[in-house]
Amino acid sequence: MNVAIVGASGAVGQEFLRVLAERDFPMDNLVLFGSKRSAGTKYVFKGKEYEVKLLQHNDDFKDIDIAFTSAGAGTSKEFAGDITKYGAVMIDNSSAFRMDDDVPLVVPECNAEDALDRPRGIIANPNCTTIMMVVVLQPLERLSHIRRIHIASYQSASGAGAAAMAELQEQYRQLVSGEEVTVSKFPYQLAYNVIPQIDVFQPNGYTKEEMKMFNETRKIMHSDVKCSAMCVRVSSLRAHSESVWIETERPISVEEARAAIAAAPGVTLEDDPDRLVYPMPLDTAGKDDIFVGRIRKDLADDNGLTFWLSGDQIRKGAALNAVQIAEYLIKVGNVK
């Protein structure tokens, strides 16, 4: 099994290395690729040093079985042909192919089998906020069909990359030191602030991030569910959180919901309000599961349920989900 990581120097690329090592992913060879800026950089994986190769239009992927790509939509589109030319499975973390009809959009806990039908050799990794939400929605969907979702996200700096995380940390240092605050990766200062915009605004007043949640949820869950999202950037460093309201065809009790979520793969129930137990990004950062709490009936909807979730955006929201897709393909013998 020969594995490649495209965008190895980025936040998600580095997380790929950690996740692959932690899960002892079966591989014989690892090849790292990057831009001119990162080519030549060396990283240690399982005690062995690897040098980042320059991503080029050539036959470097001829012997690759699985390629994890996380270098942006433009790079994914430009190099998809080179990556898949000789049969490699491209598991892409960008938005480039997510809504293409001939590219499966996969969260293994929800629709792993979709990964088996990939005419172009590409599998898309969904948006991080969508991944985290559908992992929790899936066990509830099995109880009763979800008709509507309202969601407010609280997204950390990590969603904008490693440089954005560094900028947030630098902003706090500058504020404490009385220096002028650097603002580059976000529209406004993020430290001590929340910004009600993630990605660009669309003609309907929603941002591109919010529309991703509408469209991707329907594709992953094979559902006609309608999702209205408000995505907000907050000054946490790494893990995202979400407030979710759902309306189901029949009422679901809190007890039913708790039992279903507690038994679901990839989810941890952390819900004891009497003891002030609920998930927080400070605690969920660095962990694999999505943590769920504050499950309660929606006072505004007889068929409604509301809950809070939090999870690591770089792990399950990106690298871990992609690795789990690859693990599934290996398990069922569906790699070249």
CSV table of N, CA, C and O in Angstrom, one decimal, residues 218-330:
chain,number,residue,atom,x,y,z
A,218,ARG,N,-27.7,17.1,2.5
A,218,ARG,CA,-28.7,16.4,1.7
A,218,ARG,C,-28.0,15.3,0.9
A,218,ARG,O,-28.6,14.2,0.7
A,219,LYS,N,-26.8,15.6,0.3
A,219,LYS,CA,-26.1,14.6,-0.5
A,219,LYS,C,-25.6,13.4,0.4
A,219,LYS,O,-25.8,12.2,0.0
A,220,ILE,N,-25.1,13.7,1.5
A,220,ILE,CA,-24.5,12.6,2.4
A,220,ILE,C,-25.6,11.7,2.9
A,220,ILE,O,-25.5,10.5,2.9
A,221,MET,N,-26.7,12.3,3.4
A,221,MET,CA,-27.8,11.6,4.0
A,221,MET,C,-28.8,11.1,3.1
A,221,MET,O,-29.8,10.4,3.5
A,222,HIS,N,-28.7,11.4,1.8
A,222,HIS,CA,-29.6,11.0,0.8
A,222,HIS,C,-31.0,11.4,1.2
A,222,HIS,O,-32.0,10.6,1.3
A,223,SER,N,-31.2,12.7,1.5
A,223,SER,CA,-32.3,13.2,2.2
A,223,SER,C,-32.8,14.5,1.5
A,223,SER,O,-32.1,15.2,0.9
A,224,ASP,N,-34.1,14.8,1.7
A,224,ASP,CA,-34.7,16.0,1.3
A,224,ASP,C,-34.7,17.1,2.4
A,224,ASP,O,-35.4,18.1,2.3
A,225,VAL,N,-34.0,16.8,3.5
A,225,VAL,CA,-34.0,17.7,4.6
A,225,VAL,C,-33.5,19.1,4.2
A,225,VAL,O,-32.7,19.3,3.3
A,226,LYS,N,-34.1,20.1,4.8
A,226,LYS,CA,-33.7,21.5,4.6
A,226,LYS,C,-32.9,22.0,5.8
A,226,LYS,O,-33.3,21.8,7.0
A,227,CYS,N,-31.8,22.6,5.5
A,227,CYS,CA,-30.9,23.1,6.6
A,227,CYS,C,-30.6,24.6,6.5
A,227,CYS,O,-30.1,25.0,5.4
A,228,SER,N,-31.0,25.3,7.5
A,228,SER,CA,-30.7,26.8,7.5
A,228,SER,C,-29.6,27.0,8.6
A,228,SER,O,-29.8,26.7,9.7
A,229,ALA,N,-28.5,27.5,8.1
A,229,ALA,CA,-27.3,27.7,9.0
A,229,ALA,C,-26.9,29.1,9.1
A,229,ALA,O,-27.0,30.0,8.2
A,230,MET,N,-26.3,29.4,10.3
A,230,MET,CA,-25.6,30.7,10.6
A,230,MET,C,-24.2,30.3,11.1
A,230,MET,O,-24.1,29.8,12.2
A,231,CYS,N,-23.2,30.5,10.2
A,231,CYS,CA,-21.9,30.1,10.6
A,231,CYS,C,-21.1,31.3,11.1
A,231,CYS,O,-21.0,32.3,10.4
A,232,VAL,N,-20.5,31.1,12.3
A,232,VAL,CA,-19.8,32.2,13.0
A,232,VAL,C,-18.4,31.8,13.4
A,232,VAL,O,-18.2,30.7,13.9
A,233,ARG,N,-17.5,32.7,13.1
A,233,ARG,CA,-16.1,32.4,13.6
A,233,ARG,C,-15.9,33.0,15.0
A,233,ARG,O,-16.2,34.1,15.3
A,234,VAL,N,-15.4,32.1,15.9
A,234,VAL,CA,-15.2,32.5,17.2
A,234,VAL,C,-13.7,32.4,17.6
A,234,VAL,O,-12.9,31.8,16.8
A,235,SER,N,-13.3,32.9,18.7
A,235,SER,CA,-11.8,32.9,19.0
A,235,SER,C,-11.3,31.7,19.7
A,235,SER,O,-10.3,31.8,20.4
A,236,SER,N,-12.0,30.6,19.6
A,236,SER,CA,-11.3,29.3,20.1
A,236,SER,C,-10.3,28.9,19.0
A,236,SER,O,-10.4,29.3,17.9
A,237,LEU,N,-9.3,28.1,19.4
A,237,LEU,CA,-8.2,27.9,18.6
A,237,LEU,C,-8.4,26.7,17.6
A,237,LEU,O,-8.1,26.8,16.4
A,238,ARG,N,-9.0,25.6,18.0
A,238,ARG,CA,-9.0,24.4,17.2
A,238,ARG,C,-10.3,23.7,17.0
A,238,ARG,O,-10.5,23.2,15.9
A,239,ALA,N,-11.1,23.5,18.0
A,239,ALA,CA,-12.3,22.7,17.9
A,239,ALA,C,-13.6,23.6,17.5
A,239,ALA,O,-13.7,24.7,18.1
A,240,HIS,N,-14.4,23.1,16.7
A,240,HIS,CA,-15.7,23.8,16.3
A,240,HIS,C,-16.8,23.3,17.3
A,240,HIS,O,-16.8,22.2,17.8
A,241,SER,N,-17.8,24.1,17.4
A,241,SER,CA,-19.0,23.8,18.2
A,241,SER,C,-20.3,24.2,17.4
A,241,SER,O,-20.2,25.1,16.5
A,242,GLU,N,-21.4,23.5,17.7
A,242,GLU,CA,-22.6,23.8,16.9
A,242,GLU,C,-23.8,23.7,17.8
A,242,GLU,O,-23.9,22.8,18.6
A,243,SER,N,-24.8,24.7,17.7
A,243,SER,CA,-26.1,24.5,18.3
A,243,SER,C,-27.0,24.1,17.2
A,243,SER,O,-27.1,24.7,16.1
A,244,VAL,N,-27.7,23.0,17.4
A,244,VAL,CA,-28.5,22.4,16.4
A,244,VAL,C,-30.0,22.2,16.8
A,244,VAL,O,-30.2,21.7,17.9
A,245,TRP,N,-30.9,22.6,16.0
A,245,TRP,CA,-32.3,22.4,16.2
A,245,TRP,C,-32.9,21.5,15.1
A,245,TRP,O,-32.6,21.9,13.9
A,246,ILE,N,-33.5,20.4,15.3
A,246,ILE,CA,-34.1,19.6,14.3
A,246,ILE,C,-35.6,19.4,14.5
A,246,ILE,O,-36.1,19.4,15.6
A,247,GLU,N,-36.3,19.2,13.3
A,247,GLU,CA,-37.7,18.9,13.4
A,247,GLU,C,-37.8,17.5,12.7
A,247,GLU,O,-37.4,17.3,11.5
A,248,THR,N,-38.4,16.6,13.4
A,248,THR,CA,-38.6,15.2,12.8
A,248,THR,C,-40.0,14.9,12.5
A,248,THR,O,-40.9,15.6,12.9
A,249,GLU,N,-40.3,13.8,11.7
A,249,GLU,CA,-41.6,13.5,11.3
A,249,GLU,C,-42.5,13.1,12.5
A,249,GLU,O,-43.7,13.4,12.6
A,250,ARG,N,-41.9,12.5,13.5
A,250,ARG,CA,-42.6,12.2,14.8
A,250,ARG,C,-41.8,12.7,15.9
A,250,ARG,O,-40.6,12.9,15.8
A,251,PRO,N,-42.4,13.0,17.0
A,251,PRO,CA,-41.6,13.5,18.2
A,251,PRO,C,-40.6,12.5,18.6
A,251,PRO,O,-41.0,11.3,18.7
A,252,ILE,N,-39.4,12.9,18.9
A,252,ILE,CA,-38.4,12.0,19.5
A,252,ILE,C,-38.2,12.5,21.0
A,252,ILE,O,-37.9,13.7,21.2
A,253,SER,N,-38.3,11.6,21.9
A,253,SER,CA,-38.1,12.0,23.3
A,253,SER,C,-36.6,12.2,23.6
A,253,SER,O,-35.7,11.7,22.9
A,254,VAL,N,-36.3,12.9,24.6
A,254,VAL,CA,-34.9,13.2,25.0
A,254,VAL,C,-34.3,11.8,25.4
A,254,VAL,O,-33.1,11.6,25.0
A,255,GLU,N,-35.0,10.9,26.0
A,255,GLU,CA,-34.4,9.6,26.4
A,255,GLU,C,-34.1,8.8,25.1
A,255,GLU,O,-33.0,8.2,25.1
A,256,GLU,N,-34.9,8.8,24.1
A,256,GLU,CA,-34.6,8.1,22.9
A,256,GLU,C,-33.4,8.7,22.2
A,256,GLU,O,-32.5,8.0,21.8
A,257,ALA,N,-33.3,10.0,22.2
A,257,ALA,CA,-32.2,10.7,21.5
A,257,ALA,C,-30.9,10.4,22.2
A,257,ALA,O,-29.9,10.1,21.6
A,258,ARG,N,-30.9,10.5,23.5
A,258,ARG,CA,-29.7,10.2,24.3
A,258,ARG,C,-29.2,8.7,24.1
A,258,ARG,O,-28.0,8.5,23.9
A,259,ALA,N,-30.2,7.8,24.1
A,259,ALA,CA,-29.8,6.4,23.9
A,259,ALA,C,-29.2,6.2,22.5
A,259,ALA,O,-28.2,5.5,22.4
A,260,ALA,N,-29.8,6.8,21.5
A,260,ALA,CA,-29.3,6.6,20.1
A,260,ALA,C,-28.0,7.2,19.9
A,260,ALA,O,-27.1,6.6,19.3
A,261,ILE,N,-27.8,8.4,20.5
A,261,ILE,CA,-26.5,9.1,20.3
A,261,ILE,C,-25.4,8.3,21.1
A,261,ILE,O,-24.3,8.2,20.6
A,262,ALA,N,-25.7,7.9,22.3
A,262,ALA,CA,-24.7,7.2,23.1
A,262,ALA,C,-24.2,5.9,22.4
A,262,ALA,O,-23.1,5.5,22.6
A,263,ALA,N,-25.1,5.3,21.6
A,263,ALA,CA,-24.8,4.0,20.9
A,263,ALA,C,-24.1,4.2,19.6
A,263,ALA,O,-23.7,3.3,18.9
A,264,ALA,N,-24.1,5.4,19.1
A,264,ALA,CA,-23.7,5.7,17.7
A,264,ALA,C,-22.2,5.7,17.6
A,264,ALA,O,-21.5,6.2,18.5
A,265,PRO,N,-21.6,5.2,16.5
A,265,PRO,CA,-20.2,5.2,16.3
A,265,PRO,C,-19.7,6.7,16.1
A,265,PRO,O,-20.4,7.5,15.4
A,266,GLY,N,-18.5,7.0,16.6
A,266,GLY,CA,-17.9,8.3,16.4
A,266,GLY,C,-18.5,9.4,17.2
A,266,GLY,O,-18.2,10.6,17.0
A,267,VAL,N,-19.4,9.1,18.2
A,267,VAL,CA,-20.1,10.1,19.0
A,267,VAL,C,-19.9,9.7,20.5
A,267,VAL,O,-20.0,8.5,20.8
A,268,THR,N,-19.7,10.7,21.3
A,268,THR,CA,-19.7,10.5,22.7
A,268,THR,C,-20.7,11.4,23.4
A,268,THR,O,-20.8,12.6,23.1
A,269,LEU,N,-21.6,10.8,24.2
A,269,LEU,CA,-22.6,11.6,24.9
A,269,LEU,C,-22.0,12.2,26.2
A,269,LEU,O,-21.4,11.5,27.0
A,270,GLU,N,-22.1,13.5,26.3
A,270,GLU,CA,-21.6,14.2,27.5
A,270,GLU,C,-22.6,15.2,27.9
A,270,GLU,O,-22.6,16.4,27.6
A,271,ASP,N,-23.6,14.6,28.6
A,271,ASP,CA,-24.9,15.4,28.9
A,271,ASP,C,-25.4,15.2,30.3
A,271,ASP,O,-26.2,14.3,30.5
A,272,ASP,N,-24.9,16.0,31.2
A,272,ASP,CA,-25.4,15.9,32.6
A,272,ASP,C,-25.5,17.3,33.1
A,272,ASP,O,-24.6,17.8,33.9
A,273,PRO,N,-26.6,18.1,32.7
A,273,PRO,CA,-26.6,19.5,33.1
A,273,PRO,C,-26.6,19.7,34.6
A,273,PRO,O,-26.2,20.8,35.0
A,274,ASP,N,-27.2,18.8,35.4
A,274,ASP,CA,-27.2,19.0,36.8
A,274,ASP,C,-25.7,19.1,37.4
A,274,ASP,O,-25.5,19.8,38.4
A,275,ARG,N,-24.8,18.5,36.7
A,275,ARG,CA,-23.4,18.6,37.1
A,275,ARG,C,-22.6,19.5,36.2
A,275,ARG,O,-21.3,19.5,36.3
A,276,LEU,N,-23.3,20.3,35.4
A,276,LEU,CA,-22.6,21.2,34.5
A,276,LEU,C,-21.7,20.5,33.5
A,276,LEU,O,-20.6,20.9,33.1
A,277,VAL,N,-22.1,19.3,33.1
A,277,VAL,CA,-21.4,18.5,32.1
A,277,VAL,C,-21.9,18.7,30.7
A,277,VAL,O,-23.1,18.3,30.5
A,278,TYR,N,-21.1,19.2,29.8
A,278,TYR,CA,-21.5,19.4,28.4
A,278,TYR,C,-20.2,19.6,27.7
A,278,TYR,O,-19.1,20.0,28.3
A,279,PRO,N,-20.2,19.4,26.4
A,279,PRO,CA,-18.9,19.5,25.6
A,279,PRO,C,-18.5,21.0,25.4
A,279,PRO,O,-19.3,21.8,25.3
A,280,MET,N,-17.2,21.2,25.4
A,280,MET,CA,-16.6,22.5,25.1
A,280,MET,C,-15.4,22.3,24.3
A,280,MET,O,-14.6,21.3,24.4
A,281,PRO,N,-15.1,23.2,23.4
A,281,PRO,CA,-13.9,23.1,22.5
A,281,PRO,C,-12.6,23.0,23.2
A,281,PRO,O,-11.7,22.3,22.6
A,282,LEU,N,-12.5,23.5,24.4
A,282,LEU,CA,-11.2,23.4,25.1
A,282,LEU,C,-10.9,21.9,25.4
A,282,LEU,O,-9.8,21.5,25.5
A,283,ASP,N,-12.0,21.1,25.6
A,283,ASP,CA,-11.9,19.7,26.0
A,283,ASP,C,-11.9,18.8,24.7
A,283,ASP,O,-11.3,17.7,24.8
A,284,THR,N,-12.6,19.2,23.7
A,284,THR,CA,-12.8,18.3,22.6
A,284,THR,C,-11.6,18.4,21.6
A,284,THR,O,-11.4,17.5,20.7
A,285,ALA,N,-10.8,19.4,21.6
A,285,ALA,CA,-9.7,19.5,20.8
A,285,ALA,C,-8.7,18.4,20.9
A,285,ALA,O,-8.4,18.0,22.1
A,286,GLY,N,-8.3,17.8,19.8
A,286,GLY,CA,-7.3,16.7,19.9
A,286,GLY,C,-8.0,15.3,20.0
A,286,GLY,O,-7.3,14.3,20.0
A,287,LYS,N,-9.3,15.3,20.1
A,287,LYS,CA,-10.0,14.0,20.3
A,287,LYS,C,-10.7,13.6,19.0
A,287,LYS,O,-11.1,14.5,18.1
A,288,ASP,N,-11.0,12.3,18.8
A,288,ASP,CA,-11.6,11.8,17.6
A,288,ASP,C,-13.1,12.0,17.5
A,288,ASP,O,-13.6,12.2,16.4
A,289,ASP,N,-13.8,11.7,18.6
A,289,ASP,CA,-15.2,11.7,18.5
A,289,ASP,C,-15.8,13.1,18.4
A,289,ASP,O,-15.2,14.1,18.8
A,290,ILE,N,-17.1,13.2,18.1
A,290,ILE,CA,-17.9,14.4,18.2
A,290,ILE,C,-18.7,14.2,19.5
A,290,ILE,O,-19.3,13.2,19.8
A,291,PHE,N,-18.6,15.2,20.4
A,291,PHE,CA,-19.2,15.2,21.7
A,291,PHE,C,-20.5,15.9,21.7
A,291,PHE,O,-20.6,17.0,21.2
A,292,VAL,N,-21.6,15.3,22.4
A,292,VAL,CA,-22.9,15.9,22.3
A,292,VAL,C,-23.5,16.1,23.7
A,292,VAL,O,-23.3,15.2,24.6
A,293,GLY,N,-24.1,17.2,23.9
A,293,GLY,CA,-24.8,17.5,25.2
A,293,GLY,C,-25.9,18.4,25.1
A,293,GLY,O,-26.3,18.8,24.0
A,294,ARG,N,-26.5,18.8,26.2
A,294,ARG,CA,-27.6,19.7,26.3
A,294,ARG,C,-28.8,19.3,25.4
A,294,ARG,O,-29.4,20.1,24.7
A,295,ILE,N,-29.1,18.0,25.3
A,295,ILE,CA,-30.2,17.5,24.5
A,295,ILE,C,-31.5,17.8,25.3
A,295,ILE,O,-31.7,17.5,26.4
A,296,ARG,N,-32.4,18.4,24.5
A,296,ARG,CA,-33.7,18.8,25.2
A,296,ARG,C,-34.7,19.0,24.1
A,296,ARG,O,-34.4,19.1,22.9
A,297,LYS,N,-36.0,19.0,24.5
A,297,LYS,CA,-37.1,19.3,23.6
A,297,LYS,C,-37.1,20.7,23.2
A,297,LYS,O,-36.7,21.6,23.9
A,298,ASP,N,-37.5,21.0,21.9
A,298,ASP,CA,-37.6,22.3,21.4
A,298,ASP,C,-38.9,22.9,21.8
A,298,ASP,O,-40.0,22.4,21.5
A,299,LEU,N,-38.9,24.0,22.6
A,299,LEU,CA,-40.1,24.6,23.1
A,299,LEU,C,-40.9,25.3,22.0
A,299,LEU,O,-42.1,25.6,22.3
A,300,ALA,N,-40.3,25.5,20.9
A,300,ALA,CA,-41.0,26.2,19.8
A,300,ALA,C,-41.6,25.2,18.8
A,300,ALA,O,-42.2,25.6,17.8
A,301,ASP,N,-41.4,23.9,19.0
A,301,ASP,CA,-41.8,22.9,17.9
A,301,ASP,C,-42.1,21.6,18.6
A,301,ASP,O,-41.2,21.0,19.2
A,302,ASP,N,-43.3,21.1,18.5
A,302,ASP,CA,-43.7,19.9,19.2
A,302,ASP,C,-42.9,18.7,18.6
A,302,ASP,O,-42.7,17.7,19.4
A,303,ASN,N,-42.5,18.7,17.4
A,303,ASN,CA,-41.6,17.7,16.8
A,303,ASN,C,-40.2,18.0,16.8
A,303,ASN,O,-39.4,17.4,16.1
A,304,GLY,N,-39.8,19.0,17.7
A,304,GLY,CA,-38.4,19.5,17.6
A,304,GLY,C,-37.6,19.0,18.8
A,304,GLY,O,-38.0,18.6,19.9
A,305,LEU,N,-36.3,18.9,18.5
A,305,LEU,CA,-35.3,18.5,19.4
A,305,LEU,C,-34.1,19.4,19.2
A,305,LEU,O,-33.8,19.8,18.1
A,306,THR,N,-33.4,19.8,20.3
A,306,THR,CA,-32.2,20.7,20.1
A,306,THR,C,-31.1,20.1,21.0
A,306,THR,O,-31.3,19.5,22.0
A,307,PHE,N,-29.9,20.3,20.5
A,307,PHE,CA,-28.7,19.8,21.2
A,307,PHE,C,-27.4,20.7,20.8
A,307,PHE,O,-27.5,21.5,19.9
A,308,TRP,N,-26.4,20.4,21.6
A,308,TRP,CA,-25.1,21.1,21.4
A,308,TRP,C,-24.0,20.1,21.1
A,308,TRP,O,-24.1,19.0,21.6
A,309,LEU,N,-23.1,20.4,20.2
A,309,LEU,CA,-22.0,19.4,19.9
A,309,LEU,C,-20.7,20.2,19.7
A,309,LEU,O,-20.7,21.4,19.4
A,310,SER,N,-19.7,19.5,19.9
A,310,SER,CA,-18.3,20.0,19.8
A,310,SER,C,-17.4,18.9,19.3
A,310,SER,O,-17.5,17.8,19.7
A,311,GLY,N,-16.4,19.3,18.4
A,311,GLY,CA,-15.5,18.3,18.0
A,311,GLY,C,-14.3,19.0,17.3
A,311,GLY,O,-14.3,20.2,17.0
A,312,ASP,N,-13.2,18.3,17.2
A,312,ASP,CA,-12.0,18.8,16.6
A,312,ASP,C,-12.1,18.9,15.1
A,312,ASP,O,-12.2,17.9,14.4
A,313,GLN,N,-12.0,20.1,14.6
A,313,GLN,CA,-12.2,20.4,13.2
A,313,GLN,C,-11.1,19.9,12.3
A,313,GLN,O,-11.4,19.5,11.2
A,314,ILE,N,-9.9,19.7,12.8
A,314,ILE,CA,-8.8,19.2,12.0
A,314,ILE,C,-8.8,17.7,12.0
A,314,ILE,O,-8.4,17.1,11.0
A,315,ARG,N,-9.3,17.1,13.0
A,315,ARG,CA,-9.4,15.6,13.1
A,315,ARG,C,-10.6,15.1,12.4
A,315,ARG,O,-10.6,14.9,11.2
A,316,LYS,N,-11.7,14.9,13.1
A,316,LYS,CA,-12.9,14.4,12.4
A,316,LYS,C,-13.4,15.3,11.4
A,316,LYS,O,-14.0,14.9,10.4
A,317,GLY,N,-13.2,16.6,11.5
A,317,GLY,CA,-13.7,17.5,10.5
A,317,GLY,C,-12.8,17.5,9.3
A,317,GLY,O,-13.2,18.2,8.3
A,318,ALA,N,-11.7,16.8,9.3
A,318,ALA,CA,-10.9,16.8,8.1
A,318,ALA,C,-10.1,15.5,8.0
A,318,ALA,O,-10.5,14.6,7.3
A,319,ALA,N,-8.9,15.5,8.6
A,319,ALA,CA,-8.0,14.4,8.4
A,319,ALA,C,-8.5,13.0,8.8
A,319,ALA,O,-8.4,12.0,8.0
A,320,LEU,N,-9.1,12.9,10.0
A,320,LEU,CA,-9.6,11.6,10.5
A,320,LEU,C,-10.6,11.1,9.6
A,320,LEU,O,-10.6,9.9,9.2
A,321,ASN,N,-11.6,11.9,9.1
A,321,ASN,CA,-12.7,11.4,8.3
A,321,ASN,C,-12.1,10.8,7.0
A,321,ASN,O,-12.5,9.8,6.5
A,322,ALA,N,-11.1,11.5,6.4
A,322,ALA,CA,-10.5,11.0,5.2
A,322,ALA,C,-9.8,9.7,5.4
A,322,ALA,O,-9.9,8.7,4.6
A,323,VAL,N,-9.1,9.5,6.5
A,323,VAL,CA,-8.4,8.3,6.8
A,323,VAL,C,-9.4,7.2,7.0
A,323,VAL,O,-9.2,6.0,6.6
A,324,GLN,N,-10.5,7.5,7.7
A,324,GLN,CA,-11.5,6.5,7.9
A,324,GLN,C,-12.1,6.0,6.6
A,324,GLN,O,-12.5,4.8,6.5
A,325,ILE,N,-12.3,6.9,5.6
A,325,ILE,CA,-12.7,6.5,4.3
A,325,ILE,C,-11.7,5.5,3.7
A,325,ILE,O,-12.1,4.4,3.2
A,326,ALA,N,-10.5,5.8,3.8
A,326,ALA,CA,-9.4,4.9,3.2
A,326,ALA,C,-9.4,3.5,4.0
A,326,ALA,O,-9.3,2.5,3.3
A,327,GLU,N,-9.6,3.6,5.3
A,327,GLU,CA,-9.7,2.3,6.0
A,327,GLU,C,-10.8,1.5,5.6
A,327,GLU,O,-10.7,0.2,5.5
A,328,TYR,N,-12.0,2.1,5.3
A,328,TYR,CA,-13.1,1.3,4.8
A,328,TYR,C,-12.8,0.7,3.5
A,328,TYR,O,-13.1,-0.5,3.3
A,329,LEU,N,-12.2,1.4,2.6
A,329,LEU,CA,-11.9,0.9,1.3
A,329,LEU,C,-10.9,-0.3,1.4
A,329,LEU,O,-11.1,-1.3,0.7
A,330,ILE,N,-10.0,-0.2,2.3
A,330,ILE,CA,-9.1,-1.3,2.5
A,330,ILE,C,-9.8,-2.5,3.1
A,330,ILE,O,-9.6,-3.7,2.7
